[in-house]
CSV table of C-alpha atoms in Angstrom, one decimal:
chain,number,residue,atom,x,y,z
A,19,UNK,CA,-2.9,4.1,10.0
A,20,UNK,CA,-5.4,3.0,12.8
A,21,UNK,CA,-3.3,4.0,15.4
A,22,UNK,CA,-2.8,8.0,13.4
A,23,UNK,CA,-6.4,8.2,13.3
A,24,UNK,CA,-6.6,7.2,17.2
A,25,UNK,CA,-4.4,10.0,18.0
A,26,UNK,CA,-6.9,12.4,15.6
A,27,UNK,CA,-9.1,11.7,17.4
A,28,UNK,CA,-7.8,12.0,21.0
A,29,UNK,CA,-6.6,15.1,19.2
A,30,UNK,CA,-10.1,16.2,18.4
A,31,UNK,CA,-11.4,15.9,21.8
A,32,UNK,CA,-9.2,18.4,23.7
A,33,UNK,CA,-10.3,22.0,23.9
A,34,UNK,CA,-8.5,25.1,23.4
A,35,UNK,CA,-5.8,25.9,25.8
A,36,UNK,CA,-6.4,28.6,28.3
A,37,UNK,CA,-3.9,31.5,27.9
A,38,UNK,CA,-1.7,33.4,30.6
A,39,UNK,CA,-1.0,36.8,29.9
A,40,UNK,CA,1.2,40.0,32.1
A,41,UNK,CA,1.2,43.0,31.0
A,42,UNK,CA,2.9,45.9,32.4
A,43,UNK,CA,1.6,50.1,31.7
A,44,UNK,CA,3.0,53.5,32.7
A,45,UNK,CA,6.6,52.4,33.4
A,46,UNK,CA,10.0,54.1,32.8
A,47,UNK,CA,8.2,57.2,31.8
A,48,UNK,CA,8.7,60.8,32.4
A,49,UNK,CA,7.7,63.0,35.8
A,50,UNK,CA,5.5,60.4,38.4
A,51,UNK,CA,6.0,57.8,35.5
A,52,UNK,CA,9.7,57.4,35.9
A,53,UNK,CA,10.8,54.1,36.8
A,54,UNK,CA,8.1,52.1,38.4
A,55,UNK,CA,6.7,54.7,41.0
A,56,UNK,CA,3.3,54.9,38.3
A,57,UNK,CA,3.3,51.3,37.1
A,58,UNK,CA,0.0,49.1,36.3
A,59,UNK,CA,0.7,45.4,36.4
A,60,UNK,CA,-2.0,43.4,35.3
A,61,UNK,CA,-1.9,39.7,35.4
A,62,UNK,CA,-5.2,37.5,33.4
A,63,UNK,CA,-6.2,34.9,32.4
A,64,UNK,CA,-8.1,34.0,29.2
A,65,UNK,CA,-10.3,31.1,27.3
A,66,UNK,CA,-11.7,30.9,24.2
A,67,UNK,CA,-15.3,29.7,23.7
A,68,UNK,CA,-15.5,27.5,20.7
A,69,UNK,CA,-19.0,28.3,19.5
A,70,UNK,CA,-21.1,26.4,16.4
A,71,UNK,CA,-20.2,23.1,18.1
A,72,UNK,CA,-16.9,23.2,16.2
A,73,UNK,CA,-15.5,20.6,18.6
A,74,UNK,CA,-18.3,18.3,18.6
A,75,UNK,CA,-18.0,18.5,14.9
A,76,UNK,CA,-14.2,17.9,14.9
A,77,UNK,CA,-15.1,14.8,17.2
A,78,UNK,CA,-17.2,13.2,14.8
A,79,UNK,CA,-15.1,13.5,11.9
A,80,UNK,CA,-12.0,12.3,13.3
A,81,UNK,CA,-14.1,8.8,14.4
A,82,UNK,CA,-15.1,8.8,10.8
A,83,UNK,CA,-11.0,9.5,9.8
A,84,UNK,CA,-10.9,5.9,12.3
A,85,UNK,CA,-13.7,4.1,10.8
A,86,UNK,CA,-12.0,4.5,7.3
A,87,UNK,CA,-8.7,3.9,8.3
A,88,UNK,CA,-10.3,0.5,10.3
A,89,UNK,CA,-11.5,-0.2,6.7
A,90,UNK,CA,-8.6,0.3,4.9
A,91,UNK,CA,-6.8,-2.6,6.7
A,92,UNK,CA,-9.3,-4.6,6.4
A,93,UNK,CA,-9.1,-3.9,2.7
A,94,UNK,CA,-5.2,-4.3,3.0
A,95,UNK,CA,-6.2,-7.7,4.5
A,96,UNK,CA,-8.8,-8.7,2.1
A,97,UNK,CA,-6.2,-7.4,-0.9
A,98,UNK,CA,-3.8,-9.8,0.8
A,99,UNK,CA,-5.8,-12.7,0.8
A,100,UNK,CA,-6.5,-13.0,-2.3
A,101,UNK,CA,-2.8,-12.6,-3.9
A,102,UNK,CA,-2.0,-15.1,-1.7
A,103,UNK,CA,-5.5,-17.5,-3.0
A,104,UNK,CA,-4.3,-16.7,-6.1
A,105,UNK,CA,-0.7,-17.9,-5.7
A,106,UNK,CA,-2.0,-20.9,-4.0
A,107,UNK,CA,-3.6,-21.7,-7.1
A,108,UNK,CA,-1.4,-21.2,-9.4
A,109,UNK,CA,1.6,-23.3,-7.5
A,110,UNK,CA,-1.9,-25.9,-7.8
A,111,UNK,CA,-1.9,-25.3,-11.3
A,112,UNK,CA,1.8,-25.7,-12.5
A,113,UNK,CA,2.4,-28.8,-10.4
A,114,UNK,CA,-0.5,-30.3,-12.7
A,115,UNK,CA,1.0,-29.7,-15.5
A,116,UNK,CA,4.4,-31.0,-14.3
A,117,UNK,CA,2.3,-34.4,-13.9
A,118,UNK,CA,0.8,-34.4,-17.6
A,119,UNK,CA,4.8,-33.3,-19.0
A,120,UNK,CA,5.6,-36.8,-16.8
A,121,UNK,CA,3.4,-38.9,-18.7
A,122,UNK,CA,4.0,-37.1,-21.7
A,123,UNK,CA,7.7,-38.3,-21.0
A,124,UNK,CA,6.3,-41.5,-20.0
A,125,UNK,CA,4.5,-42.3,-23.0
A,126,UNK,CA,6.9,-40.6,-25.6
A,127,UNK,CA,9.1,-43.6,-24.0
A,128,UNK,CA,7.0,-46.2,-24.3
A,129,UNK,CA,6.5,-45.3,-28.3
A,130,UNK,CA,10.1,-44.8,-28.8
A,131,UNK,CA,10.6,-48.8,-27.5
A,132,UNK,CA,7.7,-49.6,-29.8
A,133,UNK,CA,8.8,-47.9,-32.6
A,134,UNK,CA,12.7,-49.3,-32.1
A,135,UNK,CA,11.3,-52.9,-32.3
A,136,UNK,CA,9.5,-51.9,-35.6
A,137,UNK,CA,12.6,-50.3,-36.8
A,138,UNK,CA,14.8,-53.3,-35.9
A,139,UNK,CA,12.2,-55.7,-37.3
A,140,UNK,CA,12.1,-53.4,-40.9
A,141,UNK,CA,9.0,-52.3,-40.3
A,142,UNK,CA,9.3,-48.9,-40.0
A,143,UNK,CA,12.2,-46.9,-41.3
A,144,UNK,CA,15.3,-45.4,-39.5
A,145,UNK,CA,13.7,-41.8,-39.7
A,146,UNK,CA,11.1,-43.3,-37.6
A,147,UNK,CA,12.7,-43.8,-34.8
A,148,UNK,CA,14.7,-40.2,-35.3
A,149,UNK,CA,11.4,-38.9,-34.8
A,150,UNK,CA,10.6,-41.0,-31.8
A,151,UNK,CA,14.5,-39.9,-29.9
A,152,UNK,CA,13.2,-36.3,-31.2
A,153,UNK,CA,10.0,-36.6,-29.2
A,154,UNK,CA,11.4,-38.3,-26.3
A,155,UNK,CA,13.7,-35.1,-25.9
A,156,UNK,CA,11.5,-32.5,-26.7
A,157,UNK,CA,9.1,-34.2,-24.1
A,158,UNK,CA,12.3,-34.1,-21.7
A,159,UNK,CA,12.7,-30.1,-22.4
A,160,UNK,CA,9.1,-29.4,-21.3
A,161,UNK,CA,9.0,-31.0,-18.4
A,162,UNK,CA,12.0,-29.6,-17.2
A,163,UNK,CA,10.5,-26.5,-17.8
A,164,UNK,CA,7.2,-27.2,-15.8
A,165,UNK,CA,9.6,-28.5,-13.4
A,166,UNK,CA,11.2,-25.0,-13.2
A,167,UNK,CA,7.6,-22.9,-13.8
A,168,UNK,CA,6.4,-25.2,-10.2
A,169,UNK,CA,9.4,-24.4,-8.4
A,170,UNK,CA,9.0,-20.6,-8.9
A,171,UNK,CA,5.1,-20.3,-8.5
A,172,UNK,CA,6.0,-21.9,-4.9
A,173,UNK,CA,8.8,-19.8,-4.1
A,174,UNK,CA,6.6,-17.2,-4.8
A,175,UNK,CA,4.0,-19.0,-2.6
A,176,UNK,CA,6.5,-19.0,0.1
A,177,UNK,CA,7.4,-15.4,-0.2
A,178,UNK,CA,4.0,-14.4,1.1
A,179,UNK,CA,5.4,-15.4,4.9
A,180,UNK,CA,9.3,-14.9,4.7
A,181,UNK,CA,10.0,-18.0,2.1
A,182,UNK,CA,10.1,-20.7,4.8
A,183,UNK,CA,8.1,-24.1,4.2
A,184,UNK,CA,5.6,-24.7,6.0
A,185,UNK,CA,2.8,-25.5,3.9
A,186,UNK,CA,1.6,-28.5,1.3
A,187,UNK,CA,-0.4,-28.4,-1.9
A,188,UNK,CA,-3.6,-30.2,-1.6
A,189,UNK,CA,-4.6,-31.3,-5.1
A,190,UNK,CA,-7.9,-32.0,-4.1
A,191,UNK,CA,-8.4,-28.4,-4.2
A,192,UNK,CA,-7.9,-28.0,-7.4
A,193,UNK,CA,-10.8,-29.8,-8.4
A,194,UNK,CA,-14.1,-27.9,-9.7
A,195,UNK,CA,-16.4,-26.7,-7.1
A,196,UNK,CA,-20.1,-26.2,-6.8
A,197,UNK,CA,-20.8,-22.7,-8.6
A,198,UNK,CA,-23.0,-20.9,-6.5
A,199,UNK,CA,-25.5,-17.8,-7.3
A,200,UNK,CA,-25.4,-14.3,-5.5
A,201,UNK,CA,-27.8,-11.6,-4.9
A,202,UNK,CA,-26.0,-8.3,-6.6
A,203,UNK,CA,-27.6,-6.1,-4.1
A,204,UNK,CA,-26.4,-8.3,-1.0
A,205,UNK,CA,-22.8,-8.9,-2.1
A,206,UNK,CA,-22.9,-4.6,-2.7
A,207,UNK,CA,-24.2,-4.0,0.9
A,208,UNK,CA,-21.1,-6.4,2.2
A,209,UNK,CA,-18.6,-5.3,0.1
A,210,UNK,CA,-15.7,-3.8,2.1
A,211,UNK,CA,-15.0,-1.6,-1.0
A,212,UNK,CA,-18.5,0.1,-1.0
A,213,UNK,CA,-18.1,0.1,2.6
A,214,UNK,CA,-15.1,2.0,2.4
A,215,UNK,CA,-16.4,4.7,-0.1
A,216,UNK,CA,-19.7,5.2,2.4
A,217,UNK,CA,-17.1,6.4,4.8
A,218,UNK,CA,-15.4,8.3,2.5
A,219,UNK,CA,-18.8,10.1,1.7
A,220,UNK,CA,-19.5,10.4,6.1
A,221,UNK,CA,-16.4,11.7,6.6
A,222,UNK,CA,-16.5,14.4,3.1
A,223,UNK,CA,-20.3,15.3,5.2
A,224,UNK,CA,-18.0,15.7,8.6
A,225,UNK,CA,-15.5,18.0,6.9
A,226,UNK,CA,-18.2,20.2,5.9
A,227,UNK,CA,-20.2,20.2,8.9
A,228,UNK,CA,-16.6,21.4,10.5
A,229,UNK,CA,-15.7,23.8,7.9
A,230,UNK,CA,-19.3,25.5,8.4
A,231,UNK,CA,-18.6,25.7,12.2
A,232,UNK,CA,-15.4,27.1,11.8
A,233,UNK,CA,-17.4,30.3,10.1
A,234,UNK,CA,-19.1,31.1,13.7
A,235,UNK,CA,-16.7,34.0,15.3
A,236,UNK,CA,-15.7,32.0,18.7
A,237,UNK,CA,-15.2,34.8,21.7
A,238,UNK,CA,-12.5,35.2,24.5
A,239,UNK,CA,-13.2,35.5,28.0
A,240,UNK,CA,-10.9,37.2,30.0
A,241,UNK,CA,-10.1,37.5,34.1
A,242,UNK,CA,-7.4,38.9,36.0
A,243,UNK,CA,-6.0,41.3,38.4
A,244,UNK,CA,-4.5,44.7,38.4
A,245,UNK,CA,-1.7,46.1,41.0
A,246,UNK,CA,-1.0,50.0,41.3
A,247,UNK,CA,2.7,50.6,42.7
A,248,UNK,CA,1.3,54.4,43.1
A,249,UNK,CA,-1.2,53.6,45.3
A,250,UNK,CA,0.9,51.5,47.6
A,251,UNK,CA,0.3,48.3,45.9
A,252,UNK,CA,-3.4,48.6,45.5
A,253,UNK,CA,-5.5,46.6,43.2
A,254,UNK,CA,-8.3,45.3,41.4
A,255,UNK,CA,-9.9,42.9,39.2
A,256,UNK,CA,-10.6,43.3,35.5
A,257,UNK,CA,-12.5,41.2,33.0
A,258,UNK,CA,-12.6,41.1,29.5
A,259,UNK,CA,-14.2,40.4,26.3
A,260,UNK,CA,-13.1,39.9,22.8
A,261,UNK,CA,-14.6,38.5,19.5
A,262,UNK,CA,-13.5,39.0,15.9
A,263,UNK,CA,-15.6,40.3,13.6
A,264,UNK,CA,-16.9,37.9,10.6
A,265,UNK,CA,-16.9,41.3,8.3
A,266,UNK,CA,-14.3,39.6,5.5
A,267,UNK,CA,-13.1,35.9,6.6
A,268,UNK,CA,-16.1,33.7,7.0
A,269,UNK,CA,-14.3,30.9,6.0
A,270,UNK,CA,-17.4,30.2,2.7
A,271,UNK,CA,-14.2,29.1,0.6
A,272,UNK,CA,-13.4,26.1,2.7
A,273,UNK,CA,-17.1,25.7,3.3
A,274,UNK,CA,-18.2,25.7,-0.8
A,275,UNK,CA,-14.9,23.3,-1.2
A,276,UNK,CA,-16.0,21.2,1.5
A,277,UNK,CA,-19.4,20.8,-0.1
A,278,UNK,CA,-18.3,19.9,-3.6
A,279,UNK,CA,-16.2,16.8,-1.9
A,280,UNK,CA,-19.2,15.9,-0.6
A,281,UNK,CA,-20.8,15.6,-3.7
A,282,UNK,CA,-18.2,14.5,-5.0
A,283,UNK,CA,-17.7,11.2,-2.6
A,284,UNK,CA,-21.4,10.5,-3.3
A,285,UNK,CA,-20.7,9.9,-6.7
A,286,UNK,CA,-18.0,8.3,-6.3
A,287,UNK,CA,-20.2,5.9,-4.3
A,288,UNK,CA,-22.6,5.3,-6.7
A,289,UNK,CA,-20.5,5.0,-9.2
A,290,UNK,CA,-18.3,2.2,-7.0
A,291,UNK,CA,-21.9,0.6,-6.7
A,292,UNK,CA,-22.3,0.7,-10.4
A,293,UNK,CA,-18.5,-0.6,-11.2
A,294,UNK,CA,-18.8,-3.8,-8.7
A,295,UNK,CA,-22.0,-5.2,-10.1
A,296,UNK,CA,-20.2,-4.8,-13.8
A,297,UNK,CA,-16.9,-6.5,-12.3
A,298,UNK,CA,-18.8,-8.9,-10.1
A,299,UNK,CA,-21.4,-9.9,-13.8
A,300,UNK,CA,-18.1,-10.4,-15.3
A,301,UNK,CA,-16.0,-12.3,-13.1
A,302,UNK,CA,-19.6,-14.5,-12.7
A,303,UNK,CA,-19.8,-14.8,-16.3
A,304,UNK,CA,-16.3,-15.6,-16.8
A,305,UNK,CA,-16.4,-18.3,-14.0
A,306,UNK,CA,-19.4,-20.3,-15.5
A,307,UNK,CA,-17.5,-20.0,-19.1
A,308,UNK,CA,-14.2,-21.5,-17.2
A,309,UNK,CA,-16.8,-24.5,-15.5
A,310,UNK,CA,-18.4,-25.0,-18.5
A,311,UNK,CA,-15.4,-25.4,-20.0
A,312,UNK,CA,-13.8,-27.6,-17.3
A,313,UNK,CA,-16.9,-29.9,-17.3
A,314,UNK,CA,-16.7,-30.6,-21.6
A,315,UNK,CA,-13.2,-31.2,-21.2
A,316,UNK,CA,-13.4,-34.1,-18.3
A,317,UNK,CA,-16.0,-34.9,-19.9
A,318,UNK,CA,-15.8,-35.2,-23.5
A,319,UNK,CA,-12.8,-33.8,-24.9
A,320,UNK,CA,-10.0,-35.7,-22.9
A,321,UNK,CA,-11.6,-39.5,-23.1
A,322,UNK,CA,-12.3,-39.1,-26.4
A,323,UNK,CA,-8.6,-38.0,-26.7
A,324,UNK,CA,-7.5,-40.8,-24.6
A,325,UNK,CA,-9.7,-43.3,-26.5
A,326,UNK,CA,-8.0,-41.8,-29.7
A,327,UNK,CA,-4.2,-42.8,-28.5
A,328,UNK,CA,-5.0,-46.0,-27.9
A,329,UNK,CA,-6.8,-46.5,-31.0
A,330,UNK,CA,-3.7,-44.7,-32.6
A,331,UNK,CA,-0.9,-47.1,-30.8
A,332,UNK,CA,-3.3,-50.3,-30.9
A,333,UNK,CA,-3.3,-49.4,-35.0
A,334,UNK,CA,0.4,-48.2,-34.9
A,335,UNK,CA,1.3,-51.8,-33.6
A,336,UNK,CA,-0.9,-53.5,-36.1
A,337,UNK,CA,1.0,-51.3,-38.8
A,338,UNK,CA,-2.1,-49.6,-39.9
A,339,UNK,CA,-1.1,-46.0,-39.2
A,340,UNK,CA,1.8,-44.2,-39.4
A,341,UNK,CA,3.9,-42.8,-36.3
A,342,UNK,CA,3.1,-39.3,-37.3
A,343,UNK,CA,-0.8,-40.2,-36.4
A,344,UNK,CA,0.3,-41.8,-33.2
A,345,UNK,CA,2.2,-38.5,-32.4
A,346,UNK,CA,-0.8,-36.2,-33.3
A,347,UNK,CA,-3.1,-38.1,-31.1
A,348,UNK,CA,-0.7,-38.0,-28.0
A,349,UNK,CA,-0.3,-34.3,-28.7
A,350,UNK,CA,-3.9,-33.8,-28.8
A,351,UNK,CA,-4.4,-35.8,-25.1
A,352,UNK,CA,-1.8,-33.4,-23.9
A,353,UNK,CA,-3.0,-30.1,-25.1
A,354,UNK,CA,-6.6,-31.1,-23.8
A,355,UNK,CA,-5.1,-32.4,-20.1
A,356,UNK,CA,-3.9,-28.3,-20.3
A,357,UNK,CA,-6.5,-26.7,-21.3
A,358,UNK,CA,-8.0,-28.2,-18.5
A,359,UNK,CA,-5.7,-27.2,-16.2
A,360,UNK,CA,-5.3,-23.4,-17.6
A,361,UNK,CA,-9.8,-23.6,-17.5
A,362,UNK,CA,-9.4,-24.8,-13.9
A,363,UNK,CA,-6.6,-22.1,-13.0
A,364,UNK,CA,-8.5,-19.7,-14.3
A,365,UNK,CA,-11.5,-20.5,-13.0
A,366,UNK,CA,-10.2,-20.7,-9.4
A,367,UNK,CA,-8.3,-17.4,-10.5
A,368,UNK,CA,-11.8,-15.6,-10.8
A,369,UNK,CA,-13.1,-17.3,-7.9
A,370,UNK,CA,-10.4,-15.3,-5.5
A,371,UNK,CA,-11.4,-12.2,-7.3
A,372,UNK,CA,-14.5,-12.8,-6.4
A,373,UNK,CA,-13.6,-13.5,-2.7
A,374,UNK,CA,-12.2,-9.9,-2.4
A,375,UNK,CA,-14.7,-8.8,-4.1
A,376,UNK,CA,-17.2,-9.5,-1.5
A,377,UNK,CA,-15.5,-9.4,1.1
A,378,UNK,CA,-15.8,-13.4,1.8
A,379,UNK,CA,-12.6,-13.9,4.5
A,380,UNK,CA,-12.9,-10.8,6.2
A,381,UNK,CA,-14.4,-12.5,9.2
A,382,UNK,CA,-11.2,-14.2,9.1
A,383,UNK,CA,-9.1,-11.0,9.8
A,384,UNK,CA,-8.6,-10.2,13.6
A,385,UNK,CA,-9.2,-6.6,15.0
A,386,UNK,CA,-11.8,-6.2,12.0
A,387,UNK,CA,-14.6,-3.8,11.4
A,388,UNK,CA,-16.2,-4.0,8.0
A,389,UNK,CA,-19.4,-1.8,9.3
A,390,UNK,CA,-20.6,0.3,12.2
């Protein structure tokens, strides 16, 4: 796309092309005229004068055709980044929950021994330990499918640079970090997005700048030389002048359209101005709500549930709960160690959103020109 609008624009810069003309009078005639005894050959040349500085106008806007298009790849590049933060993340996030499906395994396993020796002692009925094989498989089934769920959010990972390897998940980044505040006005002026519509507007005011000038009448200048055959080859210069007259075509229709996209691509800026700070409020509110969230379950939710499991297996052993309680409170650990993980997933989800949003890695991409 860059390189089209580089060719616009060395497009833009050349002038009209001068024009050769022969013309030939009084030939093949009657009397003098017959054959070429009486003929006039005139050879010229010609130029038109662009007038209303048409090609200074068509200059400018094709730059600003190559300032958008410079834009758009960085907004291709931006758009790119974040899929692929995203996908990073999520490959982050179902590998953590292949590791809470483990110990659910691991512990559905330990019960299951501890239950068998109550059983075999006739402590516990047989149905008890029906229930503990029954967990121990349907703890089996889910972590083969987190196994499977990991495996494809890497290959999708992978597919971002042709599906080879070459990368590893650092799970320290999964971890929550520092939520910071943003000026609305100052992430606006950097946005790549706003950036992109302010070029849309400069190059709507460079269309009609060029659609006015195309209304001036541009004239042609002529020069050549004429040669008499009945005068023994005489001859003599002419010049010319020609301009057509504005009396019908003054080209107001392309003018009035060009001036209504030019309105139109200031709205359309202001309303991109107004749509950012709503998207950016919410992907901020959202992202405290997923901390906040994250922060009450490290902190509260999961010891507590931890504290309960081994309260429930401590009182299991001493027979003074049932299995059913020890299977409730290992259920409750798990579905708390996952709603951490889906909090911190989304979290980070919101976080790469926010990224292209702003505009926060496009000093990473080479060749780059967010403003000019």
């Amino acid at each position: 796309g860059i390189d089209a609008a580089r060719g616009g624009l060395r497009q833009a810069r050349v002038r009209p092309n001068p024009e050769l003309g022969a013309e030939v009078e009084n030939f093949n005639g009657t009397g003098d005229l017959r054959g070429f005894d009486g003929a006039e050959t005139t050879f010229s040349l010609s130029q038109e004068i662009e007038l209303g500085g048409r090609r200074r106008t068509r200059i400018a806007l094709a730059d600003r055709e190559l300032h958008g298009a410079e834009l758009d790849r960085a907004i291709r590049g931006l758009d790119l980044l974040r899929d692929v933060q995203a996908a990073y993340y999520d490959a982050l996030a179902a590998e953590e929950i292949v590791t809470i499906e483990r110990e659910r395994l691991a512990t559905a396993q330990a019960l299951a021994r501890s239950v068998g020796r109550r059983v075999a002692a006739a402590r516990d009925p047989l149905m008890a330990g029906a229930r503990a094989n029954s967990g121990i498989a349907e703890a089996r089934i889910a972590l083969t499918r987190a196994e499977a769920e990991a495996a494809t959010a890497r290959s999708h990972l992978e597919s971002f640079w042709g599906g080879e390897q070459g990368f590893t998940l650092d799970h320290a980044d999964f971890a929550l970090p520092r939520v910071q505040d943003h000026n609305h006005q100052e992430l606006s002026d950097a946005s790549p997005d706003i950036a992109r519509l302010a070029a849309g507007r400069e190059r709507a005011s460079g269309e009609a700048a060029l659609q006015r000038s195309l209304g001036y009448q541009n004239p042609t200048l002529s020069l050549g030389y004429r040669r008499f055959e009945d005068r023994e080859g005489d001859g003599a210069r002419v010049a010319g002048f020609s301009m057509p007259l504005g009396v019908f075509d003054r080209n107001q229709g392309a003018v009035a359209r060009a001036q209504a996209e030019r309105r139109r691509a200031e709205l359309d800026l202001e309303a991109g101005r107004r749509a950012m700070a709503r998207e950016f409020s919410a992907l901020e509110r959202a992202q405290a709500s997923d901390a906040q969230a994250v922060r009450s379950t490290e902190q509260e939710v999961i010891p507590e549930a931890e504290r309960a499991l081994a309260l429930a297996q401590e009182g299991y052993d001493r027979g003074a709960f049932s299995y059913l309680d020890i299977l409730e409170a290992q259920r409750s650990l798990s579905d708390a160690r996952q709603r951490r993980v889906e909090a911190l997933r989304s979290f980070h989800s919101n976080e790469a959103a926010l990224d292209r949003l702003t505009g926060r890695w496009a000093e990473t991409l080479p060749g780059e020109e967010i403003h000019r």
